Amino acid sequence: MRELMDWVGIPVTEQAAVLASPPDEQQLTAAVAELRRDLGTLESRAWPADSGTLPLYAYLTILPEVLAWHAARGVPREVSQATMRQLGSRVRDGELIRPYWFGRHFRGSLYRLGRLQFDRTTRHGEPILDIHIPSGEPLTPEACDSSLTAARPFFARHFPAEDYKRAVCTSWLLDPQLADYLPEDSNILRFQRRFTPETVVSQADDDVTTFVFDQPPGAELPRRTTLERAIADHLANGNHWHHVTGWLPL
Ligand SMILES: CC(C)(COP(=O)(O)OP(=O)(O)OC[C@H]1O[C@@H](n2cnc3c(N)ncnc32)[C@H](O)[C@@H]1OP(=O)(O)O)[C@@H](O)C(=O)NCCC(=O)NCCS
């Protein structure tokens, strides 16, 4: 267990809390069986909100099988590890926050290639890569170029039956209102300009608060950076942020 926790980057300070609260054995066996059933599909188990340490234990238990599934498709070990290390950044007090998110990693559909994550999906029968942006490092244009260049050859090589010609991204980072606040040459606006926007999908106020400030909705927001000031001022003035969908060719 410790070795797996180290491998996915769970901080040593969190590992003790994880080990101190093992889940019920029967529930764990059942959850692992469901994850095994989802592996290789585009469906994921839905975790109840109060799942405690169960999701983390279940993911760590199934991890060697998922890695074997990756290896059988020739996915390089460093890509598998870069993908799975997001787990390590999402453990708080021995539990995984937003555990539903990791369904994509553990069913074998999401891969981190450099700065960006790519999730295999379909839209109206067309294979599409869904782009996600993990936190932790600046979103530099160079890093994005390199990820986007790597994506099509990676999936052509490891998933040859699926021909990905386009990628989609649904994120608050594509909300055009950000241009009212951020400099033209900010990484976020440069990222946004890569995409052809399609639709305003949904209100993103709570997600922005969670993703940027790591705070629950309604919390007092600090105003330390240009983005923090933009988000907080926009909301304080009664406005909303939106998740927007955009497309780009690969
Ligand atoms: C996407 C992300 C990496 C962009 O960071 P970046 O490369 O630094 O972005 P920019 O260069 O455009 O930053 C412009 C300004 O916003 C600030 N900023 C950017 N991201 C910030 C964050 N997460 N928290 C606080 N301030 C942030 C920068 O500090 C800068 O302000 P400053 O000039 O006053 O210092 C970062 O916002 C992030 O990690 N977000 C969380 C992940 C996320 O939301 N993913 C999408 C899920 S749908």
PDB file of C-alpha atoms and ligand atoms in Angstrom:
ATOM      1  CA  MET A   1       0.000   0.000   0.000  1.00  0.00           C
ATOM      2  CA  ARG A   2       2.770   2.440   0.935  1.00  0.00           C
ATOM      3  CA  GLU A   3       4.591   1.689  -2.306  1.00  0.00           C
ATOM      4  CA  LEU A   4       1.459   2.403  -4.357  1.00  0.00           C
ATOM      5  CA  MET A   5       0.794   5.581  -2.386  1.00  0.00           C
ATOM      6  CA  ASP A   6       4.370   6.735  -3.022  1.00  0.00           C
ATOM      7  CA  TRP A   7       4.026   5.927  -6.723  1.00  0.00           C
ATOM      8  CA  VAL A   8       0.934   8.100  -7.149  1.00  0.00           C
ATOM      9  CA  GLY A   9       2.525  10.863  -5.073  1.00  0.00           C
ATOM     10  CA  ILE A  10       0.367  10.814  -1.952  1.00  0.00           C
ATOM     11  CA  PRO A  11       2.289  12.962   0.544  1.00  0.00           C
ATOM     12  CA  VAL A  12       3.804  10.986   3.421  1.00  0.00           C
ATOM     13  CA  THR A  13       1.892  13.212   5.846  1.00  0.00           C
ATOM     14  CA  GLU A  14      -1.401  12.001   4.294  1.00  0.00           C
ATOM     15  CA  GLN A  15      -0.409   8.346   4.099  1.00  0.00           C
ATOM     16  CA  ALA A  16      -0.751   7.786   7.853  1.00  0.00           C
ATOM     17  CA  ALA A  17      -4.322   9.130   7.771  1.00  0.00           C
ATOM     18  CA  VAL A  18      -5.158   6.821   4.837  1.00  0.00           C
ATOM     19  CA  LEU A  19      -3.786   3.760   6.632  1.00  0.00           C
ATOM     20  CA  ALA A  20      -5.542   4.677   9.879  1.00  0.00           C
ATOM     21  CA  SER A  21      -9.038   4.424   8.317  1.00  0.00           C
ATOM     22  CA  PRO A  22      -9.408   1.360   6.098  1.00  0.00           C
ATOM     23  CA  PRO A  23     -12.878   0.897   4.579  1.00  0.00           C
ATOM     24  CA  ASP A  24     -15.186  -2.059   5.132  1.00  0.00           C
ATOM     25  CA  GLU A  25     -13.677  -5.161   3.404  1.00  0.00           C
ATOM     26  CA  GLN A  26     -16.914  -6.205   1.699  1.00  0.00           C
ATOM     27  CA  GLN A  27     -17.586  -2.716   0.362  1.00  0.00           C
ATOM     28  CA  LEU A  28     -14.026  -2.558  -0.922  1.00  0.00           C
ATOM     29  CA  THR A  29     -14.324  -5.903  -2.721  1.00  0.00           C
ATOM     30  CA  ALA A  30     -17.584  -4.776  -4.338  1.00  0.00           C
ATOM     31  CA  ALA A  31     -16.151  -1.390  -5.382  1.00  0.00           C
ATOM     32  CA  VAL A  32     -13.043  -2.992  -6.896  1.00  0.00           C
ATOM     33  CA  ALA A  33     -15.272  -5.419  -8.845  1.00  0.00           C
ATOM     34  CA  GLU A  34     -17.152  -2.439 -10.293  1.00  0.00           C
ATOM     35  CA  LEU A  35     -13.937  -0.656 -11.248  1.00  0.00           C
ATOM     36  CA  ARG A  36     -12.748  -3.881 -12.919  1.00  0.00           C
ATOM     37  CA  ARG A  37     -16.003  -3.997 -14.880  1.00  0.00           C
ATOM     38  CA  ASP A  38     -15.549  -0.343 -16.003  1.00  0.00           C
ATOM     39  CA  LEU A  39     -11.929  -0.851 -17.147  1.00  0.00           C
ATOM     40  CA  GLY A  40     -11.768  -0.453 -20.925  1.00  0.00           C
ATOM     41  CA  THR A  41     -15.275   1.035 -21.173  1.00  0.00           C
ATOM     42  CA  LEU A  42     -16.303   4.685 -21.295  1.00  0.00           C
ATOM     43  CA  GLU A  43     -18.507   4.313 -18.202  1.00  0.00           C
ATOM     44  CA  SER A  44     -17.496   5.025 -14.600  1.00  0.00           C
ATOM     45  CA  ARG A  45     -18.801   4.119 -11.188  1.00  0.00           C
ATOM     46  CA  ALA A  46     -20.566   7.007  -9.417  1.00  0.00           C
ATOM     47  CA  TRP A  47     -19.274   7.423  -5.869  1.00  0.00           C
ATOM     48  CA  PRO A  48     -21.718   8.551  -3.198  1.00  0.00           C
ATOM     49  CA  ALA A  49     -20.663  11.859  -1.605  1.00  0.00           C
ATOM     50  CA  ASP A  50     -19.863  10.276   1.784  1.00  0.00           C
ATOM     51  CA  SER A  51     -17.636   7.470   0.505  1.00  0.00           C
ATOM     52  CA  GLY A  52     -14.816   8.158   2.996  1.00  0.00           C
ATOM     53  CA  THR A  53     -11.595   6.279   2.282  1.00  0.00           C
ATOM     54  CA  LEU A  54     -13.354   3.680   0.099  1.00  0.00           C
ATOM     55  CA  PRO A  55     -12.635   5.324  -3.304  1.00  0.00           C
ATOM     56  CA  LEU A  56      -8.951   5.793  -2.573  1.00  0.00           C
ATOM     57  CA  TYR A  57      -8.503   2.212  -1.346  1.00  0.00           C
ATOM     58  CA  ALA A  58     -10.468   0.878  -4.311  1.00  0.00           C
ATOM     59  CA  TYR A  59      -8.403   2.872  -6.824  1.00  0.00           C
ATOM     60  CA  LEU A  60      -5.119   1.832  -5.239  1.00  0.00           C
ATOM     61  CA  THR A  61      -6.247  -1.818  -5.179  1.00  0.00           C
ATOM     62  CA  ILE A  62      -7.167  -1.842  -8.871  1.00  0.00           C
ATOM     63  CA  LEU A  63      -4.127   0.254  -9.895  1.00  0.00           C
ATOM     64  CA  PRO A  64      -1.828  -2.704 -10.812  1.00  0.00           C
ATOM     65  CA  GLU A  65      -4.556  -4.096 -13.111  1.00  0.00           C
ATOM     66  CA  VAL A  66      -5.047  -0.717 -14.765  1.00  0.00           C
ATOM     67  CA  LEU A  67      -1.281  -0.408 -15.275  1.00  0.00           C
ATOM     68  CA  ALA A  68      -1.214  -3.878 -16.838  1.00  0.00           C
ATOM     69  CA  TRP A  69      -4.061  -2.750 -19.143  1.00  0.00           C
ATOM     70  CA  HIS A  70      -2.015   0.331 -20.110  1.00  0.00           C
ATOM     71  CA  ALA A  71       1.096  -1.798 -20.659  1.00  0.00           C
ATOM     72  CA  ALA A  72      -0.837  -4.221 -22.888  1.00  0.00           C
ATOM     73  CA  ARG A  73      -1.536  -1.235 -25.163  1.00  0.00           C
ATOM     74  CA  GLY A  74       2.081  -0.101 -25.049  1.00  0.00           C
ATOM     75  CA  VAL A  75       1.399   3.026 -22.970  1.00  0.00           C
ATOM     76  CA  PRO A  76       4.789   4.128 -21.616  1.00  0.00           C
ATOM     77  CA  ARG A  77       5.169   3.756 -17.866  1.00  0.00           C
ATOM     78  CA  GLU A  78       5.999   7.463 -17.463  1.00  0.00           C
ATOM     79  CA  VAL A  79       2.685   8.429 -19.095  1.00  0.00           C
ATOM     80  CA  SER A  80       0.832   6.058 -16.754  1.00  0.00           C
ATOM     81  CA  GLN A  81       2.566   7.569 -13.756  1.00  0.00           C
ATOM     82  CA  ALA A  82       2.088  11.186 -14.859  1.00  0.00           C
ATOM     83  CA  THR A  83      -1.605  10.339 -15.315  1.00  0.00           C
ATOM     84  CA  MET A  84      -2.057   8.646 -11.966  1.00  0.00           C
ATOM     85  CA  ARG A  85      -0.073  11.153  -9.948  1.00  0.00           C
ATOM     86  CA  GLN A  86      -3.079  13.459  -9.950  1.00  0.00           C
ATOM     87  CA  LEU A  87      -4.384  11.181  -7.188  1.00  0.00           C
ATOM     88  CA  GLY A  88      -1.572  12.323  -4.926  1.00  0.00           C
ATOM     89  CA  SER A  89      -2.604  15.957  -5.279  1.00  0.00           C
ATOM     90  CA  ARG A  90      -6.218  15.262  -4.343  1.00  0.00           C
ATOM     91  CA  VAL A  91      -5.855  13.545  -0.963  1.00  0.00           C
ATOM     92  CA  ARG A  92      -6.983  15.597   2.029  1.00  0.00           C
ATOM     93  CA  ASP A  93      -7.160  14.157   5.546  1.00  0.00           C
ATOM     94  CA  GLY A  94      -6.694  10.650   4.166  1.00  0.00           C
ATOM     95  CA  GLU A  95      -9.598  10.898   1.687  1.00  0.00           C
ATOM     96  CA  LEU A  96      -9.775  11.606  -1.996  1.00  0.00           C
ATOM     97  CA  ILE A  97     -11.577  14.857  -2.816  1.00  0.00           C
ATOM     98  CA  ARG A  98     -13.976  14.677  -5.813  1.00  0.00           C
ATOM     99  CA  PRO A  99     -13.347  10.916  -6.265  1.00  0.00           C
ATOM    100  CA  TYR A 100     -15.775  10.670  -9.213  1.00  0.00           C
ATOM    101  CA  TRP A 101     -13.198  12.553 -11.300  1.00  0.00           C
ATOM    102  CA  PHE A 102     -10.801   9.591 -11.256  1.00  0.00           C
ATOM    103  CA  GLY A 103     -13.253   7.251 -12.999  1.00  0.00           C
ATOM    104  CA  ARG A 104     -11.645   8.460 -16.256  1.00  0.00           C
ATOM    105  CA  HIS A 105      -8.150   7.556 -15.126  1.00  0.00           C
ATOM    106  CA  PHE A 106      -9.079   4.113 -13.875  1.00  0.00           C
ATOM    107  CA  ARG A 107     -11.262   2.980 -16.772  1.00  0.00           C
ATOM    108  CA  GLY A 108      -8.283   3.634 -19.065  1.00  0.00           C
ATOM    109  CA  SER A 109      -9.702   6.598 -20.955  1.00  0.00           C
ATOM    110  CA  LEU A 110      -7.717   9.605 -19.642  1.00  0.00           C
ATOM    111  CA  TYR A 111      -3.967  10.186 -20.149  1.00  0.00           C
ATOM    112  CA  ARG A 112      -1.757  13.068 -19.144  1.00  0.00           C
ATOM    113  CA  LEU A 113       0.604  14.012 -21.962  1.00  0.00           C
ATOM    114  CA  GLY A 114       2.833  16.784 -20.653  1.00  0.00           C
ATOM    115  CA  ARG A 115       0.769  19.747 -19.477  1.00  0.00           C
ATOM    116  CA  LEU A 116      -2.700  18.605 -20.606  1.00  0.00           C
ATOM    117  CA  GLN A 117      -4.926  15.596 -20.019  1.00  0.00           C
ATOM    118  CA  PHE A 118      -6.798  13.914 -22.878  1.00  0.00           C
ATOM    119  CA  ASP A 119      -9.882  11.797 -22.321  1.00  0.00           C
ATOM    120  CA  ARG A 120     -11.140   9.386 -25.013  1.00  0.00           C
ATOM    121  CA  THR A 121     -14.774  10.020 -25.751  1.00  0.00           C
ATOM    122  CA  THR A 122     -17.255  10.193 -28.636  1.00  0.00           C
ATOM    123  CA  ARG A 123     -19.667  12.863 -29.907  1.00  0.00           C
ATOM    124  CA  HIS A 124     -22.392  11.690 -32.279  1.00  0.00           C
ATOM    125  CA  GLY A 125     -20.286   8.655 -33.099  1.00  0.00           C
ATOM    126  CA  GLU A 126     -17.090  10.656 -33.787  1.00  0.00           C
ATOM    127  CA  PRO A 127     -14.052   9.805 -31.621  1.00  0.00           C
ATOM    128  CA  ILE A 128     -13.107  13.005 -29.774  1.00  0.00           C
ATOM    129  CA  LEU A 129     -10.415  13.836 -27.220  1.00  0.00           C
ATOM    130  CA  ASP A 130     -11.768  15.803 -24.299  1.00  0.00           C
ATOM    131  CA  ILE A 131      -9.054  18.151 -22.967  1.00  0.00           C
ATOM    132  CA  HIS A 132      -8.674  18.824 -19.238  1.00  0.00           C
ATOM    133  CA  ILE A 133      -6.276  21.188 -17.500  1.00  0.00           C
ATOM    134  CA  PRO A 134      -4.847  19.992 -14.198  1.00  0.00           C
ATOM    135  CA  SER A 135      -3.654  22.639 -11.767  1.00  0.00           C
ATOM    136  CA  GLY A 136      -0.131  22.836 -10.450  1.00  0.00           C
ATOM    137  CA  GLU A 137       1.947  24.507 -13.182  1.00  0.00           C
ATOM    138  CA  PRO A 138       1.574  27.530 -15.477  1.00  0.00           C
ATOM    139  CA  LEU A 139      -0.324  26.866 -18.709  1.00  0.00           C
ATOM    140  CA  THR A 140       2.452  28.105 -20.979  1.00  0.00           C
ATOM    141  CA  PRO A 141       1.872  28.142 -24.766  1.00  0.00           C
ATOM    142  CA  GLU A 142       5.005  26.038 -25.251  1.00  0.00           C
ATOM    143  CA  ALA A 143       3.777  23.333 -22.878  1.00  0.00           C
ATOM    144  CA  CYS A 144       0.334  23.332 -24.549  1.00  0.00           C
ATOM    145  CA  ASP A 145       1.890  23.125 -28.043  1.00  0.00           C
ATOM    146  CA  SER A 146       3.917  20.152 -26.993  1.00  0.00           C
ATOM    147  CA  SER A 147       0.922  18.333 -25.431  1.00  0.00           C
ATOM    148  CA  LEU A 148      -1.342  19.015 -28.401  1.00  0.00           C
ATOM    149  CA  THR A 149       1.321  17.856 -30.840  1.00  0.00           C
ATOM    150  CA  ALA A 150       1.796  14.633 -28.878  1.00  0.00           C
ATOM    151  CA  ALA A 151      -1.898  13.752 -28.601  1.00  0.00           C
ATOM    152  CA  ARG A 152      -2.813  12.434 -32.032  1.00  0.00           C
ATOM    153  CA  PRO A 153       0.270  10.210 -32.491  1.00  0.00           C
ATOM    154  CA  PHE A 154      -0.095   8.890 -28.920  1.00  0.00           C
ATOM    155  CA  PHE A 155      -3.680   7.767 -29.425  1.00  0.00           C
ATOM    156  CA  ALA A 156      -3.019   6.510 -32.966  1.00  0.00           C
ATOM    157  CA  ARG A 157      -0.272   4.329 -31.574  1.00  0.00           C
ATOM    158  CA  HIS A 158      -1.975   2.975 -28.454  1.00  0.00           C
ATOM    159  CA  PHE A 159      -5.619   3.019 -29.589  1.00  0.00           C
ATOM    160  CA  PRO A 160      -5.246   2.422 -33.339  1.00  0.00           C
ATOM    161  CA  ALA A 161      -8.924   1.618 -33.859  1.00  0.00           C
ATOM    162  CA  GLU A 162      -9.868   5.178 -32.862  1.00  0.00           C
ATOM    163  CA  ASP A 163      -8.953   8.064 -35.170  1.00  0.00           C
ATOM    164  CA  TYR A 164      -8.987  11.321 -33.210  1.00  0.00           C
ATOM    165  CA  LYS A 165      -9.083  14.316 -35.535  1.00  0.00           C
ATOM    166  CA  ARG A 166     -10.579  16.873 -33.145  1.00  0.00           C
ATOM    167  CA  ALA A 167     -10.413  17.815 -29.496  1.00  0.00           C
ATOM    168  CA  VAL A 168     -12.969  19.539 -27.337  1.00  0.00           C
ATOM    169  CA  CYS A 169     -12.623  21.426 -24.075  1.00  0.00           C
ATOM    170  CA  THR A 170     -15.406  22.491 -21.737  1.00  0.00           C
ATOM    171  CA  SER A 171     -14.040  24.826 -19.107  1.00  0.00           C
ATOM    172  CA  TRP A 172     -14.403  28.133 -17.321  1.00  0.00           C
ATOM    173  CA  LEU A 173     -10.980  28.889 -18.878  1.00  0.00           C
ATOM    174  CA  LEU A 174     -12.825  29.384 -22.204  1.00  0.00           C
ATOM    175  CA  ASP A 175     -15.283  31.946 -20.810  1.00  0.00           C
ATOM    176  CA  PRO A 176     -14.824  35.037 -23.066  1.00  0.00           C
ATOM    177  CA  GLN A 177     -15.563  37.330 -20.106  1.00  0.00           C
ATOM    178  CA  LEU A 178     -12.035  36.570 -18.825  1.00  0.00           C
ATOM    179  CA  ALA A 179     -10.756  38.873 -21.595  1.00  0.00           C
ATOM    180  CA  ASP A 180     -12.335  41.798 -19.714  1.00  0.00           C
ATOM    181  CA  TYR A 181      -9.919  41.219 -16.840  1.00  0.00           C
ATOM    182  CA  LEU A 182      -6.757  39.354 -17.912  1.00  0.00           C
ATOM    183  CA  PRO A 183      -3.917  40.697 -20.073  1.00  0.00           C
ATOM    184  CA  GLU A 184      -3.962  39.675 -23.758  1.00  0.00           C
ATOM    185  CA  ASP A 185      -0.707  37.765 -23.297  1.00  0.00           C
ATOM    186  CA  SER A 186      -1.822  35.820 -20.200  1.00  0.00           C
ATOM    187  CA  ASN A 187      -1.527  32.065 -20.489  1.00  0.00           C
ATOM    188  CA  ILE A 188      -5.251  31.642 -19.941  1.00  0.00           C
ATOM    189  CA  LEU A 189      -6.263  33.945 -22.819  1.00  0.00           C
ATOM    190  CA  ARG A 190      -3.630  32.465 -25.101  1.00  0.00           C
ATOM    191  CA  PHE A 191      -5.033  29.009 -24.316  1.00  0.00           C
ATOM    192  CA  GLN A 192      -8.582  30.245 -24.895  1.00  0.00           C
ATOM    193  CA  ARG A 193      -7.730  31.650 -28.345  1.00  0.00           C
ATOM    194  CA  ARG A 194      -6.755  28.178 -29.605  1.00  0.00           C
ATOM    195  CA  PHE A 195     -10.402  27.084 -29.537  1.00  0.00           C
ATOM    196  CA  THR A 196     -13.436  27.834 -31.671  1.00  0.00           C
ATOM    197  CA  PRO A 197     -16.190  28.362 -29.097  1.00  0.00           C
ATOM    198  CA  GLU A 198     -19.406  26.469 -29.569  1.00  0.00           C
ATOM    199  CA  THR A 199     -21.831  27.053 -26.709  1.00  0.00           C
ATOM    200  CA  VAL A 200     -22.187  28.484 -23.244  1.00  0.00           C
ATOM    201  CA  VAL A 201     -22.791  25.260 -21.396  1.00  0.00           C
ATOM    202  CA  SER A 202     -23.469  26.012 -17.774  1.00  0.00           C
ATOM    203  CA  GLN A 203     -22.849  28.377 -14.937  1.00  0.00           C
ATOM    204  CA  ALA A 204     -19.406  27.803 -13.413  1.00  0.00           C
ATOM    205  CA  ASP A 205     -19.399  30.017 -10.305  1.00  0.00           C
ATOM    206  CA  ASP A 206     -19.005  27.126  -7.840  1.00  0.00           C
ATOM    207  CA  ASP A 207     -16.449  25.277  -9.972  1.00  0.00           C
ATOM    208  CA  VAL A 208     -14.306  28.393 -10.410  1.00  0.00           C
ATOM    209  CA  THR A 209     -14.329  28.931  -6.657  1.00  0.00           C
ATOM    210  CA  THR A 210     -13.311  25.315  -6.095  1.00  0.00           C
ATOM    211  CA  PHE A 211     -10.703  25.050  -8.874  1.00  0.00           C
ATOM    212  CA  VAL A 212      -8.980  28.401  -8.400  1.00  0.00           C
ATOM    213  CA  PHE A 213      -9.316  29.055  -4.690  1.00  0.00           C
ATOM    214  CA  ASP A 214      -9.749  25.477  -3.429  1.00  0.00           C
ATOM    215  CA  GLN A 215     -12.582  26.932  -1.333  1.00  0.00           C
ATOM    216  CA  PRO A 216     -16.205  25.844  -0.952  1.00  0.00           C
ATOM    217  CA  PRO A 217     -18.856  27.944  -2.756  1.00  0.00           C
ATOM    218  CA  GLY A 218     -19.727  31.113  -0.845  1.00  0.00           C
ATOM    219  CA  ALA A 219     -16.368  31.334   0.969  1.00  0.00           C
ATOM    220  CA  GLU A 220     -14.611  34.695   1.426  1.00  0.00           C
ATOM    221  CA  LEU A 221     -12.297  34.973  -1.605  1.00  0.00           C
ATOM    222  CA  PRO A 222      -8.774  36.449  -1.434  1.00  0.00           C
ATOM    223  CA  ARG A 223      -7.707  39.028  -4.054  1.00  0.00           C
ATOM    224  CA  ARG A 224      -3.966  38.364  -4.367  1.00  0.00           C
ATOM    225  CA  THR A 225      -3.588  37.898  -8.148  1.00  0.00           C
ATOM    226  CA  THR A 226      -5.171  39.372 -11.289  1.00  0.00           C
ATOM    227  CA  LEU A 227      -7.301  36.250 -11.720  1.00  0.00           C
ATOM    228  CA  GLU A 228      -8.397  36.154  -8.095  1.00  0.00           C
ATOM    229  CA  ARG A 229      -9.405  39.820  -8.263  1.00  0.00           C
ATOM    230  CA  ALA A 230     -11.227  39.210 -11.559  1.00  0.00           C
ATOM    231  CA  ILE A 231     -13.192  36.255 -10.246  1.00  0.00           C
ATOM    232  CA  ALA A 232     -14.054  37.812  -6.911  1.00  0.00           C
ATOM    233  CA  ASP A 233     -15.010  41.238  -8.363  1.00  0.00           C
ATOM    234  CA  HIS A 234     -17.114  39.683 -11.139  1.00  0.00           C
ATOM    235  CA  LEU A 235     -19.098  37.613  -8.637  1.00  0.00           C
ATOM    236  CA  ALA A 236     -19.357  40.453  -6.113  1.00  0.00           C
ATOM    237  CA  ASN A 237     -20.947  42.594  -8.865  1.00  0.00           C
ATOM    238  CA  GLY A 238     -23.667  39.984  -9.328  1.00  0.00           C
ATOM    239  CA  ASN A 239     -22.233  38.481 -12.536  1.00  0.00           C
ATOM    240  CA  HIS A 240     -21.608  34.815 -13.316  1.00  0.00           C
ATOM    241  CA  TRP A 241     -18.845  32.720 -14.841  1.00  0.00           C
ATOM    242  CA  HIS A 242     -19.619  30.044 -17.414  1.00  0.00           C
ATOM    243  CA  HIS A 243     -18.165  26.805 -18.662  1.00  0.00           C
ATOM    244  CA  VAL A 244     -17.795  27.183 -22.417  1.00  0.00           C
ATOM    245  CA  THR A 245     -17.190  24.416 -24.955  1.00  0.00           C
ATOM    246  CA  GLY A 246     -14.577  25.000 -27.653  1.00  0.00           C
ATOM    247  CA  TRP A 247     -13.118  22.855 -30.425  1.00  0.00           C
ATOM    248  CA  LEU A 248      -9.749  22.539 -32.105  1.00  0.00           C
ATOM    249  CA  PRO A 249      -8.364  20.322 -34.858  1.00  0.00           C
ATOM    250  CA  LEU A 250      -5.548  17.995 -33.807  1.00  0.00           C
TER     251      LEU A 250
HETATM  252  C1  LIG B   1      -5.101  27.105 -15.637  1.00  0.00           C
HETATM  253  C2  LIG B   1      -3.947  27.640 -14.792  1.00  0.00           C
HETATM  254  C3  LIG B   1      -2.809  26.651 -14.747  1.00  0.00           C
HETATM  255  C4  LIG B   1      -3.482  28.942 -15.434  1.00  0.00           C
HETATM  256  O1  LIG B   1      -2.431  29.489 -14.672  1.00  0.00           O
HETATM  257  P1  LIG B   1      -1.368  30.522 -15.342  1.00  0.00           P
HETATM  258  O2  LIG B   1      -0.630  29.840 -16.431  1.00  0.00           O
HETATM  259  O3  LIG B   1      -0.582  31.105 -14.234  1.00  0.00           O
HETATM  260  O4  LIG B   1      -2.374  31.617 -15.949  1.00  0.00           O
HETATM  261  P2  LIG B   1      -2.128  33.094 -16.490  1.00  0.00           P
HETATM  262  O5  LIG B   1      -0.735  33.322 -16.978  1.00  0.00           O
HETATM  263  O6  LIG B   1      -3.194  33.345 -17.493  1.00  0.00           O
HETATM  264  O7  LIG B   1      -2.392  33.977 -15.203  1.00  0.00           O
HETATM  265  C5  LIG B   1      -2.930  35.303 -15.284  1.00  0.00           C
HETATM  266  C6  LIG B   1      -3.091  35.841 -13.897  1.00  0.00           C
HETATM  267  O8  LIG B   1      -3.947  34.994 -13.127  1.00  0.00           O
HETATM  268  C7  LIG B   1      -3.294  34.479 -11.962  1.00  0.00           C
HETATM  269  N1  LIG B   1      -3.703  33.066 -11.787  1.00  0.00           N
HETATM  270  C8  LIG B   1      -3.766  32.090 -12.709  1.00  0.00           C
HETATM  271  N2  LIG B   1      -4.184  30.936 -12.158  1.00  0.00           N
HETATM  272  C9  LIG B   1      -4.391  31.196 -10.853  1.00  0.00           C
HETATM  273  C10 LIG B   1      -4.832  30.402  -9.780  1.00  0.00           C
HETATM  274  N3  LIG B   1      -5.156  29.074  -9.940  1.00  0.00           N
HETATM  275  N4  LIG B   1      -4.956  30.972  -8.561  1.00  0.00           N
HETATM  276  C11 LIG B   1      -4.667  32.267  -8.383  1.00  0.00           C
HETATM  277  N5  LIG B   1      -4.223  33.088  -9.384  1.00  0.00           N
HETATM  278  C12 LIG B   1      -4.086  32.547 -10.601  1.00  0.00           C
HETATM  279  C13 LIG B   1      -1.820  34.612 -12.281  1.00  0.00           C
HETATM  280  O9  LIG B   1      -1.073  34.689 -11.096  1.00  0.00           O
HETATM  281  C14 LIG B   1      -1.809  35.898 -13.081  1.00  0.00           C
HETATM  282  O10 LIG B   1      -1.988  36.993 -12.206  1.00  0.00           O
HETATM  283  P3  LIG B   1      -0.768  37.982 -11.774  1.00  0.00           P
HETATM  284  O11 LIG B   1      -0.230  38.513 -13.061  1.00  0.00           O
HETATM  285  O12 LIG B   1      -1.418  38.981 -10.903  1.00  0.00           O
HETATM  286  O13 LIG B   1       0.211  37.093 -11.055  1.00  0.00           O
HETATM  287  C15 LIG B   1      -4.438  27.928 -13.344  1.00  0.00           C
HETATM  288  O14 LIG B   1      -5.457  28.875 -13.381  1.00  0.00           O
HETATM  289  C16 LIG B   1      -4.960  26.694 -12.646  1.00  0.00           C
HETATM  290  O15 LIG B   1      -4.207  25.869 -12.161  1.00  0.00           O
HETATM  291  N6  LIG B   1      -6.283  26.545 -12.559  1.00  0.00           N
HETATM  292  C17 LIG B   1      -6.914  25.418 -11.880  1.00  0.00           C
HETATM  293  C18 LIG B   1      -7.175  24.260 -12.825  1.00  0.00           C
HETATM  294  C19 LIG B   1      -8.429  24.456 -13.623  1.00  0.00           C
HETATM  295  O16 LIG B   1      -9.250  25.290 -13.323  1.00  0.00           O
HETATM  296  N7  LIG B   1      -8.570  23.642 -14.694  1.00  0.00           N
HETATM  297  C20 LIG B   1      -9.708  23.712 -15.546  1.00  0.00           C
HETATM  298  C21 LIG B   1     -10.800  22.880 -15.018  1.00  0.00           C
HETATM  299  S1  LIG B   1     -12.311  23.063 -15.983  1.00  0.00           S
END
